[in-house]
One Martini backbone bead per residue (centre of mass of N, CA, C, O) as a GRO file, in nm:
protein
  361
    1MET     BB    1  -3.077  -1.399  -1.490
    2ASP     BB    2  -3.133  -1.538  -1.766
    3ASN     BB    3  -2.887  -1.430  -1.921
    4VAL     BB    4  -2.679  -1.552  -1.729
    5MET     BB    5  -2.761  -1.848  -1.766
    6ALA     BB    6  -2.685  -1.869  -2.064
    7GLN     BB    7  -2.386  -1.805  -2.018
    8LEU     BB    8  -2.331  -2.043  -1.822
    9GLU     BB    9  -2.392  -2.274  -2.012
   10SER     BB   10  -2.169  -2.200  -2.216
   11LEU     BB   11  -1.935  -2.209  -2.011
   12GLU     BB   12  -1.962  -2.509  -1.937
   13VAL     BB   13  -1.909  -2.621  -2.217
   14ARG     BB   14  -1.626  -2.496  -2.245
   15TYR     BB   15  -1.504  -2.630  -1.993
   16GLU     BB   16  -1.532  -2.923  -2.097
   17GLU     BB   17  -1.355  -2.884  -2.345
   18ILE     BB   18  -1.096  -2.805  -2.196
   19GLN     BB   19  -1.062  -3.067  -2.031
   20GLU     BB   20  -1.022  -3.242  -2.281
   21MET     BB   21  -0.774  -3.090  -2.394
   22MET     BB   22  -0.587  -3.141  -2.138
   23ALA     BB   23  -0.586  -3.466  -2.226
   24ASP     BB   24  -0.440  -3.403  -2.487
   25PRO     BB   25  -0.139  -3.488  -2.618
   26GLU     BB   26  -0.108  -3.259  -2.830
   27VAL     BB   27  -0.152  -3.026  -2.632
   28ILE     BB   28   0.068  -3.099  -2.424
   29ALA     BB   29   0.306  -3.070  -2.641
   30ASP     BB   30   0.192  -2.770  -2.652
   31THR     BB   31   0.292  -2.544  -2.442
   32LYS     BB   32   0.145  -2.283  -2.519
   33ARG     BB   33  -0.140  -2.402  -2.546
   34TYR     BB   34  -0.156  -2.527  -2.262
   35MET     BB   35  -0.127  -2.260  -2.105
   36GLU     BB   36  -0.378  -2.122  -2.220
   37ILE     BB   37  -0.596  -2.335  -2.120
   38THR     BB   38  -0.521  -2.338  -1.818
   39LYS     BB   39  -0.594  -2.042  -1.774
   40GLU     BB   40  -0.887  -2.061  -1.868
   41GLU     BB   41  -0.970  -2.271  -1.658
   42ALA     BB   42  -0.898  -2.103  -1.405
   43ASP     BB   43  -1.093  -1.860  -1.472
   44MET     BB   44  -1.364  -2.059  -1.474
   45ARG     BB   45  -1.387  -2.249  -1.226
   46GLU     BB   46  -1.551  -2.096  -1.005
   47VAL     BB   47  -1.813  -2.035  -1.166
   48VAL     BB   48  -1.877  -2.331  -1.239
   49GLN     BB   49  -1.896  -2.445  -0.953
   50LYS     BB   50  -2.129  -2.257  -0.863
   51PHE     BB   51  -2.329  -2.338  -1.085
   52ARG     BB   52  -2.345  -2.638  -1.005
   53LYS     BB   53  -2.449  -2.587  -0.721
   54PHE     BB   54  -2.700  -2.433  -0.803
   55LYS     BB   55  -2.832  -2.671  -0.963
   56ALA     BB   56  -2.832  -2.878  -0.730
   57ASP     BB   57  -3.013  -2.715  -0.540
   58LYS     BB   58  -3.258  -2.700  -0.729
   59GLU     BB   59  -3.304  -3.009  -0.742
   60GLU     BB   60  -3.341  -3.050  -0.437
   61ILE     BB   61  -3.587  -2.868  -0.407
   62ALA     BB   62  -3.770  -3.025  -0.600
   63GLY     BB   63  -3.765  -3.290  -0.435
   64ASN     BB   64  -3.881  -3.169  -0.170
   65LYS     BB   65  -4.153  -3.075  -0.294
   66GLU     BB   66  -4.258  -3.360  -0.342
   67ILE     BB   67  -4.265  -3.445  -0.046
   68ILE     BB   68  -4.457  -3.219   0.046
   69ALA     BB   69  -4.692  -3.286  -0.150
   70ASP     BB   70  -4.745  -3.570  -0.043
   71GLY     BB   71  -4.757  -3.588   0.297
   72SER     BB   72  -4.717  -3.889   0.434
   73ASP     BB   73  -4.452  -3.771   0.592
   74ALA     BB   74  -4.409  -3.553   0.842
   75GLU     BB   75  -4.102  -3.571   0.897
   76LEU     BB   76  -4.005  -3.535   0.601
   77VAL     BB   77  -4.144  -3.265   0.551
   78GLU     BB   78  -3.991  -3.103   0.768
   79MET     BB   79  -3.708  -3.158   0.655
   80ALA     BB   80  -3.758  -3.037   0.370
   81LYS     BB   81  -3.823  -2.749   0.466
   82MET     BB   82  -3.554  -2.693   0.610
   83GLU     BB   83  -3.371  -2.748   0.366
   84ASN     BB   84  -3.496  -2.533   0.174
   85SER     BB   85  -3.426  -2.287   0.343
   86GLU     BB   86  -3.117  -2.327   0.319
   87LEU     BB   87  -3.103  -2.340   0.005
   88GLU     BB   88  -3.216  -2.058  -0.055
   89ASP     BB   89  -2.985  -1.907   0.083
   90GLU     BB   90  -2.759  -2.028  -0.091
   91ILE     BB   91  -2.867  -1.933  -0.368
   92SER     BB   92  -2.856  -1.631  -0.310
   93GLN     BB   93  -2.548  -1.627  -0.266
   94LEU     BB   94  -2.468  -1.748  -0.542
   95GLU     BB   95  -2.588  -1.530  -0.722
   96ASN     BB   96  -2.405  -1.301  -0.624
   97GLU     BB   97  -2.133  -1.439  -0.690
   98ILE     BB   98  -2.186  -1.483  -0.993
   99LYS     BB   99  -2.231  -1.190  -1.078
  100ILE     BB  100  -1.944  -1.099  -1.001
  101LEU     BB  101  -1.790  -1.310  -1.184
  102MET     BB  102  -1.948  -1.183  -1.453
  103LEU     BB  103  -1.802  -0.948  -1.462
  104PRO     BB  104  -1.619  -0.740  -1.615
  105LYS     BB  105  -1.292  -0.752  -1.682
  106ASP     BB  106  -0.998  -0.630  -1.593
  107PRO     BB  107  -0.724  -0.644  -1.802
  108ASN     BB  108  -0.511  -0.560  -1.551
  109ASP     BB  109  -0.538  -0.755  -1.297
  110ASP     BB  110  -0.275  -0.952  -1.369
  111LYS     BB  111  -0.081  -0.729  -1.326
  112ASP     BB  112   0.177  -0.557  -1.272
  113ILE     BB  113   0.347  -0.282  -1.096
  114ILE     BB  114   0.369   0.073  -1.070
  115MET     BB  115   0.471   0.267  -0.787
  116GLU     BB  116   0.398   0.602  -0.676
  117ILE     BB  117   0.560   0.791  -0.418
  118ARG     BB  118   0.468   1.111  -0.263
  119GLY     BB  119   0.556   1.387  -0.122
  120ALA     BB  120   0.361   1.659  -0.030
  121ALA     BB  121   0.198   1.795   0.207
  122GLY     BB  122   0.445   1.887   0.477
  123GLY     BB  123   0.725   1.821   0.403
  124ASP     BB  124   0.900   1.620   0.599
  125GLU     BB  125   0.645   1.465   0.693
  126ALA     BB  126   0.564   1.370   0.408
  127SER     BB  127   0.824   1.202   0.357
  128LEU     BB  128   0.788   1.010   0.599
  129PHE     BB  129   0.511   0.900   0.507
  130ALA     BB  130   0.606   0.781   0.242
  131GLY     BB  131   0.783   0.569   0.390
  132ASP     BB  132   0.549   0.432   0.541
  133LEU     BB  133   0.395   0.340   0.288
  134LEU     BB  134   0.614   0.169   0.171
  135ARG     BB  135   0.624  -0.035   0.410
  136MET     BB  136   0.330  -0.122   0.394
  137TYR     BB  137   0.346  -0.241   0.102
  138GLU     BB  138   0.578  -0.437   0.153
  139LYS     BB  139   0.426  -0.608   0.369
  140TYR     BB  140   0.184  -0.681   0.198
  141ALA     BB  141   0.344  -0.823  -0.025
  142GLU     BB  142   0.464  -1.037   0.158
  143ASN     BB  143   0.187  -1.162   0.241
  144GLN     BB  144   0.126  -1.229  -0.082
  145GLY     BB  145   0.404  -1.320  -0.230
  146TRP     BB  146   0.555  -1.080  -0.332
  147ASN     BB  147   0.757  -0.851  -0.525
  148VAL     BB  148   1.002  -0.592  -0.438
  149SER     BB  149   1.126  -0.298  -0.618
  150ILE     BB  150   1.342  -0.035  -0.647
  151VAL     BB  151   1.372   0.190  -0.902
  152ASP     BB  152   1.336   0.484  -0.759
  153SER     BB  153   1.488   0.763  -0.563
  154GLU     BB  154   1.424   1.047  -0.321
  155GLN     BB  155   1.577   1.156  -0.054
  156THR     BB  156   1.585   1.286   0.266
  157GLU     BB  157   1.745   1.410   0.544
  158VAL     BB  158   1.519   1.266   0.747
  159GLY     BB  159   1.447   0.974   0.580
  160GLY     BB  160   1.270   1.021   0.353
  161TYR     BB  161   1.043   1.080   0.066
  162LYS     BB  162   0.992   1.254  -0.214
  163ARG     BB  163   1.045   0.985  -0.388
  164VAL     BB  164   0.904   0.654  -0.497
  165ASP     BB  165   0.975   0.372  -0.704
  166ILE     BB  166   0.788   0.068  -0.761
  167MET     BB  167   0.797  -0.286  -0.807
  168ILE     BB  168   0.520  -0.524  -0.840
  169THR     BB  169   0.525  -0.881  -0.820
  170GLY     BB  170   0.261  -1.119  -0.918
  171SER     BB  171  -0.055  -1.209  -0.814
  172LYS     BB  172  -0.286  -0.982  -0.886
  173VAL     BB  173  -0.188  -0.688  -0.813
  174TYR     BB  174  -0.379  -0.476  -0.945
  175SER     BB  175  -0.648  -0.581  -0.819
  176LYS     BB  176  -0.556  -0.485  -0.523
  177LEU     BB  177  -0.407  -0.175  -0.585
  178LYS     BB  178  -0.594   0.021  -0.768
  179TYR     BB  179  -0.731   0.180  -0.504
  180GLU     BB  180  -0.461   0.359  -0.411
  181ASN     BB  181  -0.528   0.597  -0.561
  182GLY     BB  182  -0.399   0.898  -0.415
  183ALA     BB  183  -0.459   1.078  -0.125
  184HIS     BB  184  -0.272   1.056   0.178
  185ARG     BB  185  -0.359   1.114   0.516
  186VAL     BB  186  -0.189   1.257   0.801
  187GLN     BB  187  -0.228   1.236   1.171
  188ARG     BB  188   0.036   1.385   1.367
  189ILE     BB  189   0.324   1.392   1.561
  190PRO     BB  190   0.603   1.512   1.485
  191VAL     BB  191   0.940   1.467   1.549
  192THR     BB  192   0.982   1.794   1.497
  193GLU     BB  193   0.773   1.849   1.732
  194SER     BB  194   0.792   2.026   2.037
  195ALA     BB  195   0.472   2.096   2.115
  196GLY     BB  196   0.274   1.847   2.039
  197ARG     BB  197   0.140   1.881   1.762
  198VAL     BB  198  -0.095   1.817   1.528
  199HIS     BB  199  -0.045   1.711   1.198
  200THR     BB  200  -0.103   1.767   0.842
  201SER     BB  201  -0.043   1.530   0.579
  202THR     BB  202   0.082   1.427   0.246
  203ALA     BB  203   0.050   1.153   0.011
  204THR     BB  204   0.107   1.008  -0.304
  205VAL     BB  205  -0.061   0.758  -0.517
  206ALA     BB  206   0.048   0.556  -0.799
  207VAL     BB  207  -0.112   0.312  -1.020
  208MET     BB  208   0.051   0.103  -1.268
  209PRO     BB  209   0.044  -0.099  -1.517
  210GLU     BB  210   0.241  -0.363  -1.643
  211TYR     BB  211   0.357  -0.404  -1.959
  212GLU     BB  212   0.410  -0.691  -2.124
  213GLN     BB  213   0.565  -0.709  -2.402
  214VAL     BB  214   0.561  -0.457  -2.570
  215ASP     BB  215   0.439  -0.363  -2.898
  216ILE     BB  216   0.705  -0.141  -2.931
  217ASP     BB  217   0.887   0.099  -3.117
  218LEU     BB  218   1.183   0.272  -3.038
  219ASP     BB  219   1.357   0.538  -3.127
  220PRO     BB  220   1.676   0.607  -3.043
  221LYS     BB  221   1.656   0.921  -3.118
  222ASP     BB  222   1.415   0.954  -2.883
  223ILE     BB  223   1.652   0.879  -2.672
  224ARG     BB  224   1.772   0.980  -2.361
  225VAL     BB  225   2.086   0.899  -2.198
  226ASP     BB  226   2.164   0.877  -1.850
  227VAL     BB  227   2.446   0.856  -1.633
  228TYR     BB  228   2.491   0.746  -1.285
  229ARG     BB  229   2.530   0.742  -0.951
  230SER     BB  230   2.437   0.527  -0.720
  231SER     BB  231   2.243   0.498  -0.418
  232GLY     BB  232   2.185   0.413  -0.117
  233ALA     BB  233   2.063   0.404   0.174
  234GLY     BB  234   2.076   0.735   0.274
  235GLY     BB  235   2.351   0.786   0.108
  236GLN     BB  236   2.597   0.598   0.220
  237HIS     BB  237   2.629   0.476  -0.075
  238ILE     BB  238   2.873   0.508  -0.339
  239ASN     BB  239   2.928   0.454  -0.648
  240LYS     BB  240   3.210   0.442  -0.866
  241THR     BB  241   3.003   0.377  -1.079
  242SER     BB  242   2.787   0.432  -1.361
  243SER     BB  243   2.477   0.251  -1.320
  244ALA     BB  244   2.272   0.453  -1.352
  245VAL     BB  245   1.950   0.520  -1.526
  246ARG     BB  246   1.827   0.770  -1.763
  247MET     BB  247   1.519   0.796  -1.948
  248THR     BB  248   1.416   0.994  -2.240
  249HIS     BB  249   1.119   1.065  -2.411
  250LEU     BB  250   1.098   1.324  -2.619
  251PRO     BB  251   0.800   1.330  -2.743
  252THR     BB  252   0.669   1.297  -2.428
  253GLY     BB  253   0.866   1.330  -2.157
  254ILE     BB  254   0.931   1.057  -2.052
  255VAL     BB  255   1.063   0.930  -1.736
  256VAL     BB  256   1.329   0.691  -1.651
  257ALA     BB  257   1.457   0.545  -1.352
  258MET     BB  258   1.751   0.324  -1.276
  259GLN     BB  259   1.915   0.152  -0.965
  260ASP     BB  260   1.853  -0.155  -0.867
  261GLN     BB  261   2.060  -0.279  -1.026
  262ARG     BB  262   2.392  -0.399  -1.060
  263SER     BB  263   2.399  -0.285  -1.355
  264GLN     BB  264   2.385  -0.094  -1.630
  265GLN     BB  265   2.265  -0.306  -1.817
  266GLN     BB  266   2.025  -0.380  -1.634
  267ASN     BB  267   1.911  -0.092  -1.612
  268ARG     BB  268   1.858  -0.052  -1.911
  269ALA     BB  269   1.661  -0.285  -1.956
  270LYS     BB  270   1.450  -0.195  -1.741
  271ALA     BB  271   1.401   0.093  -1.841
  272MET     BB  272   1.298   0.011  -2.123
  273GLU     BB  273   1.055  -0.151  -2.029
  274ILE     BB  274   0.914   0.087  -1.881
  275LEU     BB  275   0.911   0.289  -2.110
  276LYS     BB  276   0.735   0.129  -2.302
  277SER     BB  277   0.491   0.116  -2.113
  278ARG     BB  278   0.446   0.430  -2.091
  279VAL     BB  279   0.424   0.494  -2.391
  280TYR     BB  280   0.192   0.309  -2.444
  281ASP     BB  281  -0.002   0.450  -2.246
  282TYR     BB  282   0.008   0.720  -2.387
  283TYR     BB  283  -0.101   0.628  -2.670
  284GLU     BB  284  -0.362   0.512  -2.554
  285SER     BB  285  -0.444   0.814  -2.458
  286GLN     BB  286  -0.340   0.987  -2.737
  287ASN     BB  287  -0.265   1.225  -2.526
  288ARG     BB  288  -0.135   1.442  -2.297
  289ASP     BB  289  -0.395   1.538  -2.162
  290LYS     BB  290  -0.504   1.257  -2.088
  291TYR     BB  291  -0.258   1.163  -1.931
  292ASP     BB  292  -0.258   1.388  -1.714
  293ALA     BB  293  -0.551   1.345  -1.620
  294LYS     BB  294  -0.514   1.058  -1.524
  295ARG     BB  295  -0.299   1.118  -1.304
  296LYS     BB  296  -0.456   1.338  -1.152
  297ASN     BB  297  -0.696   1.155  -1.085
  298ALA     BB  298  -0.525   0.954  -0.918
  299VAL     BB  299  -0.364   1.183  -0.712
  300GLY     BB  300  -0.393   1.463  -0.747
  301THR     BB  301  -0.232   1.734  -0.566
  302GLY     BB  302  -0.198   1.679  -0.237
  303ASP     BB  303  -0.394   1.813  -0.083
  304ARG     BB  304  -0.538   1.802   0.228
  305SER     BB  305  -0.843   1.797   0.110
  306GLU     BB  306  -0.728   1.562  -0.056
  307ARG     BB  307  -0.876   1.235   0.002
  308ILE     BB  308  -0.905   0.879   0.058
  309ARG     BB  309  -0.719   0.871   0.328
  310THR     BB  310  -0.693   0.840   0.691
  311TYR     BB  311  -0.418   0.871   0.935
  312ASN     BB  312  -0.474   0.833   1.285
  313TYR     BB  313  -0.261   0.815   1.547
  314PRO     BB  314  -0.390   0.900   1.823
  315GLN     BB  315  -0.653   0.690   1.740
  316ASN     BB  316  -0.584   0.442   1.567
  317ARG     BB  317  -0.698   0.549   1.271
  318VAL     BB  318  -0.884   0.444   0.973
  319THR     BB  319  -1.007   0.625   0.677
  320ASP     BB  320  -1.228   0.562   0.407
  321HIS     BB  321  -1.398   0.802   0.218
  322ARG     BB  322  -1.539   0.640  -0.019
  323ILE     BB  323  -1.686   0.413   0.205
  324GLY     BB  324  -1.689   0.477   0.521
  325LEU     BB  325  -1.431   0.343   0.651
  326THR     BB  326  -1.360   0.242   0.997
  327LEU     BB  327  -1.046   0.170   1.171
  328ASN     BB  328  -0.899   0.057   1.492
  329LYS     BB  329  -0.590  -0.037   1.322
  330LEU     BB  330  -0.329   0.118   1.228
  331ASP     BB  331  -0.089  -0.057   1.322
  332ARG     BB  332  -0.169  -0.301   1.136
  333ILE     BB  333  -0.183  -0.159   0.864
  334MET     BB  334   0.118  -0.051   0.871
  335ASN     BB  335   0.192  -0.379   0.880
  336GLY     BB  336   0.012  -0.487   0.611
  337GLU     BB  337  -0.307  -0.506   0.704
  338LEU     BB  338  -0.515  -0.459   0.415
  339ASP     BB  339  -0.754  -0.654   0.351
  340GLU     BB  340  -1.007  -0.512   0.467
  341VAL     BB  341  -0.989  -0.265   0.282
  342ILE     BB  342  -0.968  -0.402   0.000
  343ASP     BB  343  -1.226  -0.574   0.019
  344ALA     BB  344  -1.423  -0.335   0.055
  345LEU     BB  345  -1.356  -0.194  -0.214
  346THR     BB  346  -1.427  -0.426  -0.402
  347VAL     BB  347  -1.726  -0.453  -0.321
  348TYR     BB  348  -1.811  -0.165  -0.387
  349TYR     BB  349  -1.734  -0.167  -0.698
  350GLN     BB  350  -1.902  -0.415  -0.770
  351THR     BB  351  -2.176  -0.299  -0.687
  352LYS     BB  352  -2.171  -0.065  -0.885
  353GLN     BB  353  -2.164  -0.239  -1.138
  354LEU     BB  354  -2.434  -0.386  -1.088
  355GLU     BB  355  -2.609  -0.129  -1.088
  356GLU     BB  356  -2.537  -0.035  -1.376
  357LEU     BB  357  -2.636  -0.292  -1.520
  358ALA     BB  358  -2.932  -0.275  -1.419
  359GLU     BB  359  -2.994   0.008  -1.548
  360ASN     BB  360  -2.906  -0.099  -1.855
  361ALA     BB  361  -3.109  -0.352  -1.895
   0.00000   0.00000   0.00000
């Protein structure tokens, strides 16, 4: 903890500097600079507040120990002992919280995301489950105050999705949803099952951070653009004009389709933004093998035996296999109440980080 304390002392000094800067008229007049330091202040605020509480508790304990050592007033001594017991518990809790806050930050945590949901093993039932997952994430996003837009989709005749790509924008989206990567398994009686047997199907979810204003130039000769007519929900509405856009980056084979915007021009602009992001991610991964391995690692093959989470409808149960968490509230989770699952995953992976840092210390 000594090393962490030294870092915290430096952090507090920097925090005080930032607060002074935020009151400087010259800084306030520079909008870009002011936004940068207010973000830095916001990122540091919680850990500095906890560190200050930690130091205040330590000082209070030291004062109580003097009262105990003096021993002239039995009632005061007893009160000091009781207070110190409570303060020691609080300090222990603060230490754990500070350690977690001081963990290296995932640089993508503040980013918006592109989420790909695919029906995998199980035919029509898998596509219906993909639609259920889409609605679950839409409701969760609504609860978080985020915005969701469908980038592209391919629906099935039974009303499910062979695939659906969505963009979710808001505060710290990636930090909350990055653990949703993988195969999601459902166990239930399909609506198409006349014998009433429980079937097992899967859908895969891939979550990728959206890189904003990516500094990458794409050669127009390397991009093939196809336009086509977009369709509404369930294919009931067909546009008379070709407003949907599909862009293919020929050197990498990366394809982006966009039909969510009102006009072809808007779809082109959004498709180019997403294409730049994915090509950037590709080149960051250095080569196609690493890129493919990264996505395969994220979603698996979609086989029934590969799963990060099981949704058991007959028993109203959800189990996350990575952390051994089982909740008998599937109905609520499918209605977007994912906080308990996501919070448990966050704590689990933070604890693993702490253990790894302790081993390497």
